[in-house]
Tab-separated table of C-alpha atoms in Angstrom:
chain	number	residue	atom	x	y	z
A	605	MET	CA	-3.098	16.232	22.203
A	606	ASP	CA	-0.446	13.274	22.529
A	607	ASN	CA	2.250	14.845	20.858
A	608	LYS	CA	4.524	11.883	22.368
A	609	ILE	CA	5.068	8.848	19.562
A	610	GLY	CA	6.552	6.421	21.666
A	611	SER	CA	3.067	7.356	23.703
A	612	GLN	CA	0.901	7.238	20.576
A	613	LEU	CA	2.016	4.266	19.408
A	614	ASP	CA	1.600	2.403	22.230
A	615	SER	CA	-1.938	2.836	22.249
A	616	CYS	CA	-1.972	2.079	18.263
A	617	LYS	CA	-2.328	-1.111	18.693
A	618	PRO	CA	-6.906	-0.329	16.971
A	619	ALA	CA	-9.301	-1.815	19.747
A	620	ASN	CA	-11.284	-1.586	15.638
A	621	LYS	CA	-9.031	-4.350	14.406
A	622	ASP	CA	-8.661	-2.068	11.355
A	623	VAL	CA	-5.115	-2.011	9.441
A	624	GLY	CA	-5.630	-0.187	7.089
A	625	SER	CA	-5.753	3.446	9.299
A	626	PRO	CA	-3.150	4.288	12.220
A	627	PRO	CA	-4.238	6.717	15.236
A	628	GLN	CA	-5.741	9.565	14.718
A	629	ASN	CA	-5.821	10.639	18.472
A	630	GLY	CA	-3.063	13.952	17.051
A	631	THR	CA	0.257	15.426	15.913
A	632	VAL	CA	2.943	13.404	16.174
A	633	SER	CA	5.565	16.273	16.978
A	634	THR	CA	8.388	14.305	19.352
A	635	ILE	CA	10.049	10.298	19.357
A	636	GLN	CA	10.257	9.936	23.068
A	637	GLY	CA	8.841	6.734	24.696
A	638	SER	CA	8.786	5.603	28.146
A	639	PRO	CA	12.443	5.061	29.711
A	640	SER	CA	13.544	1.365	29.589
A	641	PRO	CA	15.316	-0.258	31.627
A	642	ALA	CA	19.150	0.661	31.726
A	643	HIS	CA	20.992	-1.116	28.720
A	644	PRO	CA	23.381	-3.880	30.261
A	645	THR	CA	25.556	-2.648	27.037
A	646	GLY	CA	24.142	0.638	26.987
A	647	SER	CA	26.752	2.649	25.031
A	648	THR	CA	27.262	-0.427	22.154
A	649	LEU	CA	26.008	0.574	19.131
A	650	GLY	CA	23.146	-2.223	18.682
A	651	SER	CA	22.388	-0.866	21.847
A	652	HIS	CA	21.269	2.504	20.611
A	653	ILE	CA	19.659	0.849	17.349
A	654	ALA	CA	17.512	-1.269	19.756
A	655	HIS	CA	16.293	1.414	22.463
A	656	ARG	CA	15.581	4.111	18.798
A	657	LEU	CA	13.483	1.424	17.993
A	658	VAL	CA	11.839	0.550	20.693
A	659	GLN	CA	11.263	5.220	21.221
A	660	ILE	CA	9.023	5.252	18.157
A	661	GLY	CA	6.704	2.622	19.159
A	662	VAL	CA	8.184	-0.549	17.939
A	663	LYS	CA	7.517	-3.614	19.864
A	664	ASP	CA	8.255	-6.372	17.744
A	665	VAL	CA	10.736	-6.964	15.355
A	666	PHE	CA	10.588	-9.204	12.483
A	667	SER	CA	13.829	-10.757	11.477
A	668	VAL	CA	15.751	-13.292	9.701
A	669	PRO	CA	19.240	-14.348	10.859
A	670	GLY	CA	21.982	-15.102	8.779
A	671	ASP	CA	26.271	-14.371	9.414
A	672	PHE	CA	25.948	-10.450	8.916
A	673	ASN	CA	23.360	-9.568	11.646
A	674	LEU	CA	23.009	-12.241	14.240
A	675	THR	CA	25.935	-9.266	16.624
A	676	LEU	CA	22.594	-7.284	15.711
A	677	LEU	CA	19.675	-9.375	16.406
A	678	ASP	CA	21.747	-10.625	20.415
A	679	CYS	CA	21.296	-6.798	20.745
A	680	ILE	CA	17.812	-6.637	19.809
A	681	ILE	CA	16.646	-10.498	21.670
A	682	ALA	CA	18.854	-8.633	24.902
A	683	GLU	CA	16.695	-4.943	24.896
A	684	PRO	CA	13.380	-5.936	27.279
A	685	GLY	CA	11.549	-3.689	24.855
A	686	LEU	CA	12.275	-5.677	22.339
A	687	ASN	CA	10.409	-8.886	20.773
A	688	ASN	CA	12.194	-10.706	18.166
A	689	ILE	CA	10.530	-12.336	15.476
A	690	GLY	CA	11.655	-15.217	13.781
A	691	CYS	CA	10.391	-15.287	10.328
A	692	CYS	CA	11.036	-18.232	8.102
A	693	ASN	CA	11.564	-15.691	5.044
A	694	GLU	CA	12.834	-12.466	4.371
A	695	LEU	CA	9.518	-11.813	1.956
A	696	ASN	CA	7.485	-12.688	4.731
A	697	ALA	CA	9.518	-10.453	7.421
A	698	GLY	CA	9.280	-8.597	5.136
A	699	TYR	CA	5.674	-8.074	4.873
A	700	ALA	CA	4.942	-8.484	8.340
A	701	ALA	CA	6.461	-5.462	8.747
A	702	ASP	CA	4.356	-3.893	6.488
A	703	GLY	CA	1.566	-4.943	8.703
A	704	TYR	CA	2.512	-4.129	11.629
A	705	ALA	CA	3.461	-0.482	10.572
A	706	ARG	CA	-0.694	-0.410	9.443
A	707	ALA	CA	-1.844	-1.355	12.859
A	708	ARG	CA	0.896	0.365	14.834
A	709	GLY	CA	2.481	3.876	12.972
A	710	VAL	CA	6.238	2.079	12.122
A	711	GLY	CA	7.780	-1.322	11.472
A	712	ALA	CA	10.784	-2.643	11.631
A	713	CYS	CA	12.719	-6.138	10.213
A	714	VAL	CA	16.536	-7.043	10.187
A	715	VAL	CA	17.205	-9.063	7.033
A	716	THR	CA	21.120	-10.472	6.504
A	717	PHE	CA	23.142	-8.149	3.649
A	718	THR	CA	22.163	-8.807	-0.195
A	719	VAL	CA	20.803	-12.269	0.038
A	720	GLY	CA	18.494	-11.575	2.363
A	721	GLY	CA	18.563	-7.858	1.245
A	722	LEU	CA	17.317	-8.689	-1.973
A	723	SER	CA	14.596	-11.246	-1.312
A	724	ILE	CA	12.325	-8.458	0.975
A	725	LEU	CA	12.764	-6.493	-1.571
A	726	ASN	CA	9.469	-6.465	-2.932
A	727	ALA	CA	7.421	-5.944	0.380
A	728	ILE	CA	9.527	-2.369	0.602
A	729	ALA	CA	8.364	-1.522	-2.563
A	730	GLY	CA	5.564	-2.748	-0.735
A	731	ALA	CA	5.382	-0.447	2.171
A	732	TYR	CA	6.286	2.218	-0.400
A	733	SER	CA	3.125	2.083	-2.124
A	734	GLU	CA	1.539	2.156	0.661
A	735	ASN	CA	3.228	5.086	2.346
A	736	LEU	CA	4.294	2.744	5.867
A	737	PRO	CA	6.956	3.738	7.479
A	738	VAL	CA	9.062	0.269	7.667
A	739	ILE	CA	12.982	0.391	9.330
A	740	CYS	CA	14.811	-2.416	7.064
A	741	ILE	CA	17.784	-2.839	8.675
A	742	VAL	CA	20.491	-4.808	7.394
A	743	GLY	CA	23.715	-6.610	8.979
A	744	GLY	CA	26.185	-5.142	5.577
A	745	PRO	CA	30.296	-6.580	5.199
A	746	ASN	CA	32.736	-6.658	8.036
A	747	THR	CA	33.811	-2.983	7.867
A	748	ASN	CA	37.497	-4.152	7.247
A	749	ASP	CA	35.936	-5.481	3.363
A	750	TYR	CA	35.628	-2.372	1.720
A	751	GLY	CA	37.663	-1.229	-0.619
A	752	THR	CA	40.096	-4.710	-0.368
A	753	ASN	CA	38.348	-6.209	-4.162
A	754	ARG	CA	37.591	-9.052	-2.798
A	755	ILE	CA	34.233	-10.847	-2.906
A	756	LEU	CA	32.510	-12.412	-0.863
A	757	HIS	CA	30.107	-14.430	-0.147
A	758	HIS	CA	26.427	-13.917	-0.323
A	759	THR	CA	26.336	-11.244	-3.551
A	760	ILE	CA	26.251	-11.216	-7.052
A	761	GLY	CA	30.379	-11.739	-7.014
A	762	LEU	CA	31.174	-8.703	-7.647
A	763	PRO	CA	33.788	-6.908	-4.980
A	764	ASP	CA	31.564	-3.988	-5.114
A	765	PHE	CA	29.225	-4.175	-1.755
A	766	SER	CA	26.616	-1.653	-3.313
A	767	GLN	CA	24.378	-3.890	-5.158
A	768	GLU	CA	21.937	-3.513	-2.727
A	769	VAL	CA	21.503	-0.653	-1.417
A	770	ARG	CA	21.544	1.005	-5.250
A	771	CYS	CA	18.000	-2.291	-5.453
A	772	PHE	CA	16.711	0.111	-2.018
A	773	GLN	CA	17.189	3.905	-3.564
A	774	PRO	CA	13.819	3.430	-6.292
A	775	VAL	CA	11.867	2.288	-2.710
A	776	THR	CA	13.398	3.992	0.227
A	777	CYS	CA	12.994	7.542	1.215
A	778	TYR	CA	16.473	7.031	2.577
A	779	GLN	CA	19.301	4.681	2.746
A	780	ALA	CA	22.575	4.571	5.935
A	781	ILE	CA	24.952	2.741	5.279
A	782	ILE	CA	26.540	2.872	8.577
A	783	ASN	CA	30.341	1.421	8.023
A	784	HIS	CA	32.233	3.528	11.119
A	785	LEU	CA	30.749	4.494	14.309
A	786	ASP	CA	31.820	8.140	14.269
A	787	GLU	CA	28.473	9.158	11.563
A	788	ALA	CA	26.637	6.116	13.402
A	789	HIS	CA	24.389	7.890	15.511
A	790	GLU	CA	23.495	11.060	13.591
A	791	LEU	CA	22.233	8.613	10.451
A	792	ILE	CA	20.661	5.943	12.522
A	793	ASP	CA	18.571	9.490	14.027
A	794	THR	CA	17.999	11.362	9.840
A	795	ALA	CA	17.293	7.466	8.977
A	796	ILE	CA	14.578	7.241	12.019
A	797	SER	CA	13.098	10.187	11.243
A	798	THR	CA	12.908	11.338	7.635
A	799	ALA	CA	10.451	7.147	7.795
A	800	LEU	CA	8.198	9.189	10.358
A	801	LYS	CA	8.166	12.008	8.620
A	802	GLU	CA	8.118	10.920	4.960
A	803	SER	CA	5.278	8.103	5.866
A	804	LYS	CA	7.700	5.381	3.651
A	805	PRO	CA	10.729	2.833	3.789
A	806	VAL	CA	13.885	3.318	4.781
A	807	TYR	CA	17.420	1.431	4.300
A	808	ILE	CA	19.882	0.714	7.585
A	809	SER	CA	23.338	-0.683	6.772
A	810	VAL	CA	25.201	-2.336	9.177
A	811	SER	CA	28.581	-3.096	9.195
A	812	CYS	CA	28.791	-6.820	11.379
A	813	ASN	CA	31.141	-5.868	13.191
A	814	LEU	CA	30.158	-3.139	14.894
A	815	PRO	CA	26.862	-4.058	16.811
A	816	THR	CA	28.554	-4.690	19.904
A	817	MET	CA	31.306	-2.293	19.685
A	818	PHE	CA	31.822	1.051	21.886
A	819	HIS	CA	31.371	4.644	20.852
A	820	PRO	CA	31.564	8.620	23.339
A	821	THR	CA	28.460	9.201	20.920
A	822	PHE	CA	25.894	5.789	22.871
A	823	SER	CA	27.769	6.546	25.639
A	824	ARG	CA	24.541	7.875	27.638
A	825	GLU	CA	20.942	7.297	27.054
A	826	PRO	CA	19.098	8.404	23.097
A	827	ILE	CA	17.407	12.033	24.150
A	828	PRO	CA	14.732	12.013	22.071
A	829	PHE	CA	14.886	14.490	19.083
A	830	ALA	CA	12.186	16.594	17.661
A	831	LEU	CA	10.235	15.997	14.284
A	832	SER	CA	8.644	19.585	13.537
A	833	PRO	CA	5.575	18.713	12.648
A	834	LYS	CA	3.595	19.540	8.804
A	835	MET	CA	1.431	22.633	9.073
A	836	SER	CA	-0.131	24.244	6.554
A	837	ASN	CA	0.086	27.411	4.681
A	838	CYS	CA	-2.006	29.025	7.065
A	839	LYS	CA	-3.655	31.496	3.507
A	840	GLY	CA	-3.682	28.634	1.150
A	841	LEU	CA	-5.274	27.175	3.381
A	842	ASP	CA	-8.486	30.003	3.786
A	843	ALA	CA	-7.986	30.595	0.280
A	844	ALA	CA	-8.689	26.829	-0.680
A	845	VAL	CA	-11.906	26.355	1.851
A	846	GLU	CA	-13.318	29.392	0.338
A	847	ALA	CA	-12.630	28.495	-2.982
A	848	ALA	CA	-14.431	24.596	-2.134
A	849	ALA	CA	-17.288	25.893	-0.534
A	850	ALA	CA	-17.672	27.910	-2.970
A	851	PHE	CA	-17.883	24.997	-5.446
A	852	LEU	CA	-19.774	23.048	-3.629
A	853	ASN	CA	-22.761	24.694	-1.831
A	854	LYS	CA	-23.655	26.027	-5.572
A	855	ALA	CA	-24.379	22.553	-6.736
A	856	VAL	CA	-27.186	20.829	-6.352
A	857	LYS	CA	-26.530	16.473	-6.177
A	858	PRO	CA	-22.707	16.845	-4.431
A	859	VAL	CA	-21.065	13.310	-3.521
A	860	MET	CA	-17.998	12.320	-1.496
A	861	VAL	CA	-15.716	9.268	-2.045
A	862	GLY	CA	-12.610	8.312	0.269
A	863	GLY	CA	-9.885	7.116	-1.032
A	864	PRO	CA	-6.832	5.327	-0.043
A	865	LYS	CA	-4.512	8.072	1.283
A	866	LEU	CA	-7.286	8.682	4.004
A	867	ARG	CA	-4.989	6.426	5.912
A	868	VAL	CA	-1.575	8.597	5.660
A	869	ALA	CA	-2.766	11.640	5.696
A	870	LYS	CA	-4.378	11.102	9.121
A	871	ALA	CA	-7.857	12.273	7.898
A	872	THR	CA	-10.172	9.528	8.121
A	873	LYS	CA	-11.684	11.174	11.305
A	874	ALA	CA	-12.170	14.222	9.366
A	875	PHE	CA	-13.487	12.723	6.720
A	876	VAL	CA	-16.131	11.812	8.630
A	877	GLU	CA	-16.989	14.873	10.373
A	878	LEU	CA	-16.962	16.399	6.805
A	879	ALA	CA	-20.301	14.181	6.010
A	880	ASP	CA	-22.145	14.558	9.131
A	881	ALA	CA	-21.930	17.671	8.692
A	882	CYS	CA	-22.545	18.440	4.886
A	883	GLY	CA	-24.823	15.178	4.558
A	884	TYR	CA	-23.839	14.273	0.796
A	885	ALA	CA	-23.850	10.827	0.070
A	886	LEU	CA	-21.081	8.873	0.891
A	887	ALA	CA	-18.938	6.310	-1.189
A	888	VAL	CA	-15.499	4.713	-0.645
A	889	MET	CA	-12.405	3.692	-3.578
A	890	PRO	CA	-12.055	-0.027	-3.124
A	891	SER	CA	-7.976	0.275	-2.033
A	892	ALA	CA	-10.449	2.519	0.406
A	893	LYS	CA	-12.798	0.070	2.134
A	894	GLY	CA	-12.390	-0.452	5.587
A	895	LEU	CA	-11.050	3.145	5.999
A	896	VAL	CA	-14.219	4.096	5.679
A	897	PRO	CA	-16.928	3.686	8.525
A	898	GLU	CA	-19.525	1.784	6.012
A	899	HIS	CA	-22.311	2.432	9.150
A	900	HIS	CA	-22.250	5.426	8.091
A	901	PRO	CA	-26.288	6.780	7.428
A	902	HIS	CA	-25.184	8.378	3.759
A	903	PHE	CA	-23.287	6.261	2.975
A	904	ILE	CA	-23.217	4.139	-0.495
A	905	GLY	CA	-21.028	1.466	-1.212
A	906	THR	CA	-17.572	0.875	-2.800
A	907	TYR	CA	-17.324	3.188	-6.205
A	908	TRP	CA	-16.196	1.279	-8.559
A	909	GLY	CA	-17.126	2.109	-11.855
A	910	ALA	CA	-19.160	-0.060	-13.388
A	911	VAL	CA	-18.093	-3.408	-10.898
A	912	GLY	CA	-18.546	-1.844	-8.550
A	913	THR	CA	-21.502	-1.116	-5.324
A	914	ALA	CA	-24.822	-1.714	-7.339
A	915	PHE	CA	-27.070	1.759	-7.788
A	916	CYS	CA	-23.550	3.333	-6.027
A	917	GLY	CA	-21.646	5.057	-9.542
A	918	GLU	CA	-24.836	6.396	-11.313
A	919	ILE	CA	-25.175	8.589	-7.866
A	920	VAL	CA	-21.443	9.643	-7.877
A	921	GLU	CA	-20.955	9.867	-12.501
A	922	SER	CA	-24.141	11.659	-12.429
A	923	ALA	CA	-23.410	14.455	-9.507
A	924	ASP	CA	-22.917	17.836	-10.590
A	925	ALA	CA	-20.099	17.890	-7.918
A	926	TYR	CA	-18.200	15.175	-6.846
A	927	VAL	CA	-15.074	15.541	-3.657
A	928	PHE	CA	-12.335	12.787	-3.704
A	929	VAL	CA	-9.920	12.201	-0.765
A	930	GLY	CA	-7.089	10.833	-1.144
A	931	PRO	CA	-7.400	9.204	-5.110
A	932	ILE	CA	-5.323	7.090	-6.721
A	933	PHE	CA	-6.184	6.313	-9.735
A	934	ASN	CA	-4.614	3.752	-12.124
A	935	ASP	CA	-5.951	1.626	-13.359
A	936	TYR	CA	-7.483	-0.983	-11.156
A	937	SER	CA	-9.089	1.536	-9.822
A	938	SER	CA	-10.084	3.112	-12.915
A	939	VAL	CA	-11.591	0.082	-14.779
A	940	GLY	CA	-9.424	0.635	-17.370
A	941	TYR	CA	-9.340	4.108	-16.990
A	942	SER	CA	-13.029	3.921	-17.933
A	943	LEU	CA	-14.709	6.502	-15.463
A	944	LEU	CA	-17.444	8.361	-16.125
A	945	LEU	CA	-15.287	11.304	-14.683
A	946	LYS	CA	-15.063	15.607	-15.868
A	947	ARG	CA	-12.009	16.416	-13.802
A	948	GLU	CA	-13.841	20.435	-14.409
A	949	LYS	CA	-17.005	19.031	-11.694
A	950	ALA	CA	-13.841	16.776	-9.480
A	951	ILE	CA	-12.436	18.734	-6.145
A	952	ILE	CA	-9.341	16.724	-4.996
A	953	VAL	CA	-8.173	16.620	-2.445
A	954	GLN	CA	-4.396	14.696	-2.298
A	955	PRO	CA	-2.137	14.753	2.069
A	956	GLU	CA	-1.027	18.120	0.625
A	957	ARG	CA	-2.728	19.173	-2.294
A	958	VAL	CA	-5.936	20.891	-3.392
A	959	VAL	CA	-6.998	21.318	-6.828
A	960	ILE	CA	-10.833	22.501	-8.194
A	961	GLY	CA	-12.035	21.716	-10.909
A	962	ASN	CA	-9.305	22.489	-14.147
A	963	GLY	CA	-7.759	24.738	-11.351
A	964	PRO	CA	-7.433	27.077	-8.963
A	965	ALA	CA	-4.516	24.616	-7.404
A	966	PHE	CA	-3.557	24.752	-3.506
A	967	GLY	CA	-0.655	23.715	-2.358
A	968	CYS	CA	1.344	23.223	1.416
A	969	VAL	CA	-2.920	22.899	2.563
A	970	LEU	CA	-2.859	19.678	5.197
A	971	MET	CA	-5.917	17.518	4.817
A	972	LYS	CA	-6.898	16.751	8.167
A	973	ASP	CA	-6.394	20.391	8.653
A	974	PHE	CA	-8.477	21.250	5.033
A	975	LEU	CA	-11.066	18.396	5.526
A	976	PRO	CA	-12.588	20.774	9.105
A	977	ALA	CA	-12.262	23.520	7.960
A	978	LEU	CA	-14.053	22.870	5.114
A	979	ALA	CA	-17.170	20.813	7.066
A	980	LYS	CA	-17.566	24.638	8.903
A	981	ARG	CA	-18.544	26.374	5.602
A	982	LEU	CA	-20.576	23.948	3.817
A	983	ASN	CA	-23.973	24.111	3.175
A	984	ASN	CA	-26.468	20.961	4.675
A	985	ASN	CA	-27.593	19.070	0.558
A	986	THR	CA	-28.908	15.759	1.474
A	987	THR	CA	-30.104	15.260	-2.859
A	988	ALA	CA	-27.857	13.051	-4.243
A	989	TYR	CA	-28.982	10.472	-0.847
A	990	GLU	CA	-31.940	10.836	-1.106
A	991	ASN	CA	-31.987	9.825	-5.192
A	992	TYR	CA	-30.165	6.740	-4.573
A	993	ARG	CA	-32.536	5.333	-1.891
A	994	ARG	CA	-35.332	5.947	-4.430
A	995	ILE	CA	-33.085	4.194	-6.952
A	996	HIS	CA	-31.072	1.516	-4.384
A	997	ILE	CA	-32.901	-2.651	-4.517
A	998	PRO	CA	-31.812	-4.086	-1.781
A	999	ASP	CA	-29.468	-6.827	-2.964
A	1000	GLY	CA	-31.038	-9.862	-3.163
A	1001	VAL	CA	-30.543	-13.424	-0.975
A	1002	PRO	CA	-28.398	-16.348	-3.331
A	1003	LEU	CA	-30.525	-19.632	-3.361
A	1004	LYS	CA	-29.803	-21.873	-1.145
A	1005	CYS	CA	-26.919	-24.506	-1.603
A	1006	GLU	CA	-27.798	-28.455	-1.284
A	1007	PRO	CA	-25.429	-30.391	0.926
A	1008	THR	CA	-24.710	-32.700	-2.921
A	1009	GLU	CA	-24.190	-28.908	-4.795
A	1010	PRO	CA	-20.646	-27.886	-5.108
A	1011	LEU	CA	-19.755	-24.881	-2.852
A	1012	ARG	CA	-20.949	-21.782	-5.311
A	1013	VAL	CA	-18.572	-18.716	-4.529
A	1014	ASN	CA	-21.794	-17.029	-3.634
A	1015	ILE	CA	-22.910	-18.690	-0.804
A	1016	LEU	CA	-18.840	-19.104	0.281
A	1017	PHE	CA	-19.303	-15.413	1.175
A	1018	GLN	CA	-22.357	-15.005	2.209
A	1019	HIS	CA	-21.075	-17.144	5.216
A	1020	ILE	CA	-17.864	-14.991	5.352
A	1021	GLN	CA	-20.223	-12.149	5.973
A	1022	LYS	CA	-21.848	-14.314	9.241
A	1023	LEU	CA	-17.768	-13.950	10.938
A	1024	LEU	CA	-17.028	-10.543	10.477
A	1025	SER	CA	-17.817	-8.999	13.565
A	1026	HIS	CA	-15.679	-5.521	15.146
A	1027	ASP	CA	-13.456	-8.402	16.805
A	1028	THR	CA	-12.271	-8.828	13.248
A	1029	ALA	CA	-10.040	-7.846	9.860
A	1030	VAL	CA	-10.244	-8.645	6.131
A	1031	ILE	CA	-7.166	-8.831	4.460
A	1032	ALA	CA	-8.378	-9.193	0.579
A	1033	GLU	CA	-5.910	-10.941	-2.186
A	1034	THR	CA	-5.811	-9.421	-5.347
A	1035	GLY	CA	-7.395	-11.366	-7.307
A	1036	ASP	CA	-11.302	-12.735	-6.715
A	1037	SER	CA	-10.887	-12.680	-3.818
A	1038	TRP	CA	-10.951	-8.929	-4.101
A	1039	PHE	CA	-13.537	-8.686	-5.835
A	1040	ASN	CA	-15.911	-10.482	-3.728
A	1041	CYS	CA	-14.501	-8.801	-0.290
A	1042	GLN	CA	-15.528	-5.187	-2.416
A	1043	LYS	CA	-19.654	-6.539	-1.547
A	1044	LEU	CA	-18.813	-7.808	2.244
A	1045	LYS	CA	-20.575	-5.016	4.462
A	1046	LEU	CA	-18.231	-4.374	7.183
A	1047	PRO	CA	-19.168	-4.012	10.656
A	1048	GLU	CA	-17.881	-0.967	13.046
A	1049	GLY	CA	-14.875	-1.357	13.754
A	1050	CYS	CA	-14.195	-3.991	11.005
A	1051	GLY	CA	-11.280	-3.064	9.036
């Protein structure tokens, strides 16, 4: 098992273009990459930050320059292992880092003080909601400006410099203000390790006059630091598996439904292995499309109530037991809370918790541990899938569009379907694209 995050993330540029799921090949336990060449300014704050980013697997940093972050960007550009990608605006940089984190496991962006920080905020909030570790670094005020009661440019016109960090607090799991070198080493390491452990974005503000300064704590190559892997409570895991197996093995026509939290739990592979073992009909929630292989022999489509794949809703809602793995039930995924589901029939598996029916509930049970253990205890039951095959009618073919006719949506997506291969990834915007892309049949390797 590969226990090094640097080497793991080097390999996690997905060959299958699956933009929604980072690699599944092992437990992240240390931050350690291959050593990079010695730094010409090896003991500065800026070069230390740059080297830490390389160690966790970041190769590209998305940035918008501004006078508060120029010296920091110089240090990032000087790092041989980093490629600085300039963006047209901060929101673009934030969404680029979001996408990078989906594909590579962690992303990073650099913007300027307040005017840049507030511009990137929406993208960071999105990364927070999607459980993506994004390192958001902001060039901050000169250390000499703190406590002077001065009004700086790029602010909202008040001498209070905390406006920006207060905006970031609800949408990041850790905030570090680096305006003193003595604490910088600890703050940087705490921020980065917290982002990786929590799989959430963090905010790091670096005073603009500090990146090129030396300090004894940066006098040597950064030593890789250990991240203790999360572990299941063994007794809780055993009890959860026993209760779930008893619940499901007495069901006549159970089904499985995958949700978007499969990605953050790094449990996609375990989910498919469970499906292989139990034979249940297999569906996905709309925001999990692409996380589960649609070529699986028991795949029945997208479960989205009345607007999901034809016949999928009937099979799921008529089941006498359903296993929802990593679901998010909001107004959108539940079609205005109209899903015909009963809690007493459901097993809800979240990244660190399992709830069976109306109870019992088991905490400190990791999804990636629970699913393989459950697979060994379930009886094979293909009843729900056989019912689906009996009622399923293949999709019709759209009428041919004549050259003189206006282009119809169903014809447009017929062409898009033909473009898809294992080399493509689909990015669907919420709205018409989202609804129509749910109908696409994703080939193996297409995310």
